[in-house]
mmCIF file of C-alpha atoms in Angstrom:
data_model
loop_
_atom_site.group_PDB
_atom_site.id
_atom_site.type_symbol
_atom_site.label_atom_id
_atom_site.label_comp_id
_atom_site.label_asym_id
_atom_site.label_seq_id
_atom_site.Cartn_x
_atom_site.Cartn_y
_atom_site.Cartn_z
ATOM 1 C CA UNK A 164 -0.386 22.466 9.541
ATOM 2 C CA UNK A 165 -0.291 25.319 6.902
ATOM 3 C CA UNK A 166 -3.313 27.820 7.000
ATOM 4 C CA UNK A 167 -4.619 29.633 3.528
ATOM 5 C CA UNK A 168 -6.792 32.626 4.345
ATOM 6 C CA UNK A 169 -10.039 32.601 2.012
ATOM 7 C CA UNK A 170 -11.895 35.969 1.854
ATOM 8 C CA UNK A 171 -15.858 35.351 1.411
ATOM 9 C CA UNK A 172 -19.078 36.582 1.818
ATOM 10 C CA UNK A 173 -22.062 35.479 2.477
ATOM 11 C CA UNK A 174 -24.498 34.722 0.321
ATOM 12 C CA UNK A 175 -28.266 34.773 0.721
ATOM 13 C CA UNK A 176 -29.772 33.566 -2.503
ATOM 14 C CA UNK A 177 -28.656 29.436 -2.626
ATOM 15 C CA UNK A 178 -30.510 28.261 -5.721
ATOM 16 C CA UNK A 179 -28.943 27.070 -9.335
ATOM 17 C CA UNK A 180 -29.773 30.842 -10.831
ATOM 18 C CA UNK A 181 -27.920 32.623 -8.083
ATOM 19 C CA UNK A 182 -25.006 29.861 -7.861
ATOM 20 C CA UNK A 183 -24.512 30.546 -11.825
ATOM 21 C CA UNK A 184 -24.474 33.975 -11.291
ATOM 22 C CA UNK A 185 -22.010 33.939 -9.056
ATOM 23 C CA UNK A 186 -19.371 31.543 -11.230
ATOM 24 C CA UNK A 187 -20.274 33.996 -14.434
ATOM 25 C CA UNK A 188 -18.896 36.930 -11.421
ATOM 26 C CA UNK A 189 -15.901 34.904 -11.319
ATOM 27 C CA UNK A 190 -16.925 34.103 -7.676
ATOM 28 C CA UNK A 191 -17.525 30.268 -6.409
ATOM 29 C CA UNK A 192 -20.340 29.079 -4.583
ATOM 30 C CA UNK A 193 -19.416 27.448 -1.043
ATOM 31 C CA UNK A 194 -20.874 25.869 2.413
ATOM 32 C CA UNK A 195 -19.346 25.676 5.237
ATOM 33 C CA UNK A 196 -20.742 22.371 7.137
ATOM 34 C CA UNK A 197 -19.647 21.359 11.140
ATOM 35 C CA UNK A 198 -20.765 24.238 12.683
ATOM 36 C CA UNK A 199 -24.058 26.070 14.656
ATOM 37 C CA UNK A 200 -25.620 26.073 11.343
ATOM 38 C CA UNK A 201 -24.596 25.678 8.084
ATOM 39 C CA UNK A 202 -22.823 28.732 5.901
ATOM 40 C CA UNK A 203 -23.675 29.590 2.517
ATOM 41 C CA UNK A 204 -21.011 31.736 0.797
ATOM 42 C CA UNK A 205 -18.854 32.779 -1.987
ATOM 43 C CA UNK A 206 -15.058 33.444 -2.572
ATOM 44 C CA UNK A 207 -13.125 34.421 -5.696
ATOM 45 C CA UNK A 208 -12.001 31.758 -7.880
ATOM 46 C CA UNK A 209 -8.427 32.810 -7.579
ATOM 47 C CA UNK A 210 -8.385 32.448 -3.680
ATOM 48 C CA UNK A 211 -8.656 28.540 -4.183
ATOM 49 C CA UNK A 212 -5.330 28.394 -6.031
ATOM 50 C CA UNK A 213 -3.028 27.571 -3.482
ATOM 51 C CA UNK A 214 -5.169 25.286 -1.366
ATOM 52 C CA UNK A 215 -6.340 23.144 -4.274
ATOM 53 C CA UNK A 216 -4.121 22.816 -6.639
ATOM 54 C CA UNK A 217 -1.214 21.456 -4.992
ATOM 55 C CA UNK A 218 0.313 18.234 -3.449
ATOM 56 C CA UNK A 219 0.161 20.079 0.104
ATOM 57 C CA UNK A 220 -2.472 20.161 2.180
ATOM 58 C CA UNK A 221 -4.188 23.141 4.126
ATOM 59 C CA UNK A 222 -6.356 24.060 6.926
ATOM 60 C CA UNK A 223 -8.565 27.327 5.179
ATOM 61 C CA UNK A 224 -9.083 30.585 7.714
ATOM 62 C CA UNK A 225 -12.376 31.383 6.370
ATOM 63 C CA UNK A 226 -12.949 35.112 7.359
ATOM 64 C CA UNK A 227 -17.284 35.971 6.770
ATOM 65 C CA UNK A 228 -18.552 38.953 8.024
ATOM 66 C CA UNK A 229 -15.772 39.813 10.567
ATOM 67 C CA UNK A 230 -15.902 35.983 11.754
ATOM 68 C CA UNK A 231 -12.781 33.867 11.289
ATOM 69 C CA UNK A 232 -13.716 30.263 11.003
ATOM 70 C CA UNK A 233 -10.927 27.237 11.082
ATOM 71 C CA UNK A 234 -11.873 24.824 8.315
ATOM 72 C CA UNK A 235 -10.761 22.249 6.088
ATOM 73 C CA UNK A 236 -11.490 21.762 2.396
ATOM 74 C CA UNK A 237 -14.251 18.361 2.168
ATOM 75 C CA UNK A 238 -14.753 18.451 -1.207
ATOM 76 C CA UNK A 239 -14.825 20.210 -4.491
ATOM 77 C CA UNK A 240 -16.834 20.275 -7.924
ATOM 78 C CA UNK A 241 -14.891 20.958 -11.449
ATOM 79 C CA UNK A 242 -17.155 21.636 -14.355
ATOM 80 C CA UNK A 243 -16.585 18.324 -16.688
ATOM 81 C CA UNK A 244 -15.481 20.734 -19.837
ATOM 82 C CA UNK A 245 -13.809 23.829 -18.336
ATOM 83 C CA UNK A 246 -12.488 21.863 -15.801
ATOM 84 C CA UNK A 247 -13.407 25.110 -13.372
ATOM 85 C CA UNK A 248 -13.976 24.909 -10.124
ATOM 86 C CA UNK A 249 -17.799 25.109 -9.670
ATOM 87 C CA UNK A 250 -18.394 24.245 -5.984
ATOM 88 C CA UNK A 251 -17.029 23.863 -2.466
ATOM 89 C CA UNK A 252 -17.642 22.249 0.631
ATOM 90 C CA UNK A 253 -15.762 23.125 3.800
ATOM 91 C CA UNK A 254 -16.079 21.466 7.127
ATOM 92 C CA UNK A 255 -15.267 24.192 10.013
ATOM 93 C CA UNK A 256 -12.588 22.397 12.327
ATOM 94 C CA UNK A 257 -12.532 22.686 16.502
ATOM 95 C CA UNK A 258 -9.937 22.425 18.789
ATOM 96 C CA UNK A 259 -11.201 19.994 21.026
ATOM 97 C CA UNK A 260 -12.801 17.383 18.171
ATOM 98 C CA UNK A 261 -10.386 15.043 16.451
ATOM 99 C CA UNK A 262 -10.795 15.235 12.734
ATOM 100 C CA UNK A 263 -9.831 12.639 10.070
ATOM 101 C CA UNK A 264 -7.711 13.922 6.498
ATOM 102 C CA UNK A 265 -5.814 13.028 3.974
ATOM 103 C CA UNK A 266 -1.746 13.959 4.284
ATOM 104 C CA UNK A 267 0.945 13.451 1.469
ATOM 105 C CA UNK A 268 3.529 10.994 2.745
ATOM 106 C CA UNK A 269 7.398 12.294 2.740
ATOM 107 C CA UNK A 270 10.198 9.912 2.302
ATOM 108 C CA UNK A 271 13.749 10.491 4.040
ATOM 109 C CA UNK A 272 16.702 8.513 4.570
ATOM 110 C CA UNK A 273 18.524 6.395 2.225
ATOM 111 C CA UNK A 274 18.002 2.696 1.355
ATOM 112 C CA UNK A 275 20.448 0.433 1.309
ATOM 113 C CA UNK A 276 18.018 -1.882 -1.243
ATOM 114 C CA UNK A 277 18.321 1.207 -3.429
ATOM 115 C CA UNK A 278 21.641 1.958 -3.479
ATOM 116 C CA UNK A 279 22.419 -1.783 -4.233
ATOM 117 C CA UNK A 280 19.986 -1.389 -7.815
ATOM 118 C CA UNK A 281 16.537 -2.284 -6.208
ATOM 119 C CA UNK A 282 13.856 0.320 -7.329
ATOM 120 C CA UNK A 283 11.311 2.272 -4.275
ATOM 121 C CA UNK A 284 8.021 1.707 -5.117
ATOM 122 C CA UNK A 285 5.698 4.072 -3.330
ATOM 123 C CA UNK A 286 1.922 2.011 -3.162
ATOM 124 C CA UNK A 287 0.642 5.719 -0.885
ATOM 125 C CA UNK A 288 1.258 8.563 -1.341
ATOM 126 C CA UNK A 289 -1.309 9.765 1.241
ATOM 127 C CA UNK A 290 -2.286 8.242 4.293
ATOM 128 C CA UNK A 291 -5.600 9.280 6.226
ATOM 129 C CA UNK A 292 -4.698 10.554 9.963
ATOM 130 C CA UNK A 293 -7.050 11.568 12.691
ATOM 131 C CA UNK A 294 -5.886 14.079 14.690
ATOM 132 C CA UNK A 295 -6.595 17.626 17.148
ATOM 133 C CA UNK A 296 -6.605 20.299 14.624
ATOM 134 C CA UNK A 297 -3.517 21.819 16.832
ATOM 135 C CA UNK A 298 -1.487 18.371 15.995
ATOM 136 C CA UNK A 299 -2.316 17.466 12.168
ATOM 137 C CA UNK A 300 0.930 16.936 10.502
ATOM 138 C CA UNK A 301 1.678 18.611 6.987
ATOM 139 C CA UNK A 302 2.839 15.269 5.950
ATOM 140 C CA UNK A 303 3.900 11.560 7.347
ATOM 141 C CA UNK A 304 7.477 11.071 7.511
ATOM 142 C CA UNK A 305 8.326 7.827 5.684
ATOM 143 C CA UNK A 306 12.121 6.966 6.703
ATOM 144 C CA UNK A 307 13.356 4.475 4.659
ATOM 145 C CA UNK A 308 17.052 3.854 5.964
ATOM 146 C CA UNK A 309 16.724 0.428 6.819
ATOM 147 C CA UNK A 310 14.481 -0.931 3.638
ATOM 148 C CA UNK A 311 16.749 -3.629 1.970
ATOM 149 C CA UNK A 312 15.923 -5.283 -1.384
ATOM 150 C CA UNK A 313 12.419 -6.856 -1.165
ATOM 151 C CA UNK A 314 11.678 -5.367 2.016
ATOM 152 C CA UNK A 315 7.923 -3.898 2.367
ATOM 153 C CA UNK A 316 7.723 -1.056 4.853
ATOM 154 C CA UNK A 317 4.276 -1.074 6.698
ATOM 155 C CA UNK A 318 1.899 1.495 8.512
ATOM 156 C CA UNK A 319 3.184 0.208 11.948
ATOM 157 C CA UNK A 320 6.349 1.666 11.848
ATOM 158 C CA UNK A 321 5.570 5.183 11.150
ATOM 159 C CA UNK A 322 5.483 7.691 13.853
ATOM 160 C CA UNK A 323 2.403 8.524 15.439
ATOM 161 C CA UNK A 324 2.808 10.438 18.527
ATOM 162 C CA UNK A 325 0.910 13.365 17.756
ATOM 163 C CA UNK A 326 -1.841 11.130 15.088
ATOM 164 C CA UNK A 327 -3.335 8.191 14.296
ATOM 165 C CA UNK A 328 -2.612 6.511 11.395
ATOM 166 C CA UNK A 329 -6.107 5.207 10.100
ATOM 167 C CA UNK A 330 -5.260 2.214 7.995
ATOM 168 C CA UNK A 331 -4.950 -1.592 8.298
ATOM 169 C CA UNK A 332 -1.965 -2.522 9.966
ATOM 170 C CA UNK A 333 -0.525 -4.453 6.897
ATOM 171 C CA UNK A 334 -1.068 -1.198 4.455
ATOM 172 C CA UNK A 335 2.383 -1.498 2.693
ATOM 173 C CA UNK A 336 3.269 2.596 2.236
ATOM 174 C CA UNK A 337 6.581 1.589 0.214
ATOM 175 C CA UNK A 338 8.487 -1.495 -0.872
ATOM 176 C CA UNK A 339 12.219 -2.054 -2.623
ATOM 177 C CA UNK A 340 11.639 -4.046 -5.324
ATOM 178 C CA UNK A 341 14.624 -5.931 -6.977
ATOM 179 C CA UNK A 342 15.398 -4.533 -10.030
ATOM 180 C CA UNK A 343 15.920 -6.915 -13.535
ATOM 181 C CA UNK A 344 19.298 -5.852 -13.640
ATOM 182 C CA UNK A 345 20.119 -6.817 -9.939
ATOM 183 C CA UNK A 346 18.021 -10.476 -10.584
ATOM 184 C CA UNK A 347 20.283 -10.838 -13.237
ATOM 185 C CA UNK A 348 23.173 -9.999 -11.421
ATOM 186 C CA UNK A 349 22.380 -12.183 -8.697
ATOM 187 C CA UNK A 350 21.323 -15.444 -11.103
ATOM 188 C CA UNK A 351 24.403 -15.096 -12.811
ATOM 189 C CA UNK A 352 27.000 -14.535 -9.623
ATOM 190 C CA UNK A 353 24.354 -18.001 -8.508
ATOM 191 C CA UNK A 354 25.229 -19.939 -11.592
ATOM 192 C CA UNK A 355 29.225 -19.198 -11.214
ATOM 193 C CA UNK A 356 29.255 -20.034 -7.638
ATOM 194 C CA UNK A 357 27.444 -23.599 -8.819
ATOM 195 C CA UNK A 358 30.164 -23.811 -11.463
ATOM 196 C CA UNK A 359 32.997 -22.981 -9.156
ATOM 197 C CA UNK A 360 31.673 -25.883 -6.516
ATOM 198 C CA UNK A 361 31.302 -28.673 -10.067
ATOM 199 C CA UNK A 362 35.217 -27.727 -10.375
ATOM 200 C CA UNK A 363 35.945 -28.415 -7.053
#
């Protein structure tokens, strides 16, 4: 998986006045949880750009006081009217504990459903997977090759070698719907086959 390097520092002072301080410095608040103790720090707004907003997601190398610590983002706080980011939790990741996230799904292969006028409905777009930090995926390949019209494709038959996939076995991830167009299609080659046969 992708690493993002965030620069911080640490921060003594933890209460409302000092955390408001900080966001007027342009600087967020941040803890970093999973560890010997818990870290309070701070890191430009700027450096949460590329780990936030995108569809991708990162481990963060958070680098305090000459300390590099592996970590991925938990969760994060927008102010309701700015829509800045106010707040950030990190949870510091080991190599030898298994750690459950979120991963976008990516779809390959070509459907024969589609390609006879069904429409791909995608019902996730992420799955959760629990996984060695060393082994988490940047995203779940979703191969849809052999997907005909009205075929669901389900959790099962994804890869997971390297992960666990942590849903229900009958999660659907994608399904081929048939399109109006292609019911119509088929209703009307039905009703000239029944005519044909009437003839006969």
């Amino acid at each position: 998986m992708q690493s993002i390097t965030i620069k911080g520092s640490q921060r003594e002072s933890v209460g409302k006045a000092a955390s408001k301080a900080l966001r007027n410095a342009g600087q967020v608040p941040c803890v970093l949880y999973g560890g010997d103790s818990v870290l309070h720090f701070s890191a430009p707004e700027a450096a949460f750009k590329s780990i936030v907003y995108t569809p991708n997601v990162y481990t963060a190398a958070i680098e305090l006081g000459g300390k590099s610590y592996a970590a991925i983002l938990q969760d994060i706080q927008f102010d309701p009217v700015s829509d800045k980011i106010i707040h950030v939790d990190f949870y510091q990741l080991h190599d030898d504990k298994e750690i459950t996230i979120e991963v976008p799904i990516k779809i390959t292969g070509t459907s024969p459903g589609v390609m006879a006028g069904g429409i791909l409905r995608i019902v996730n777009r992420k799955l959760k997977v629990k996984a060695l930090p060393a082994k988490l995926p940047d995203f779940v390949e979703v191969n849809i090759s052999g997907m005909e019209m009205g075929n669901k494709l389900y959790v099962t038959k994804l890869p997971q070698e390297d992960y666990k996939i942590m849903h229900p076995d009958n999660t659907v991830v994608c399904q081929v719907r048939i399109s109006r167009a292609a019911m119509k299609a088929a209703q009307e080659a039905a009703k000239a086959e029944k005519g044909a046969k009437k003839k006969k």
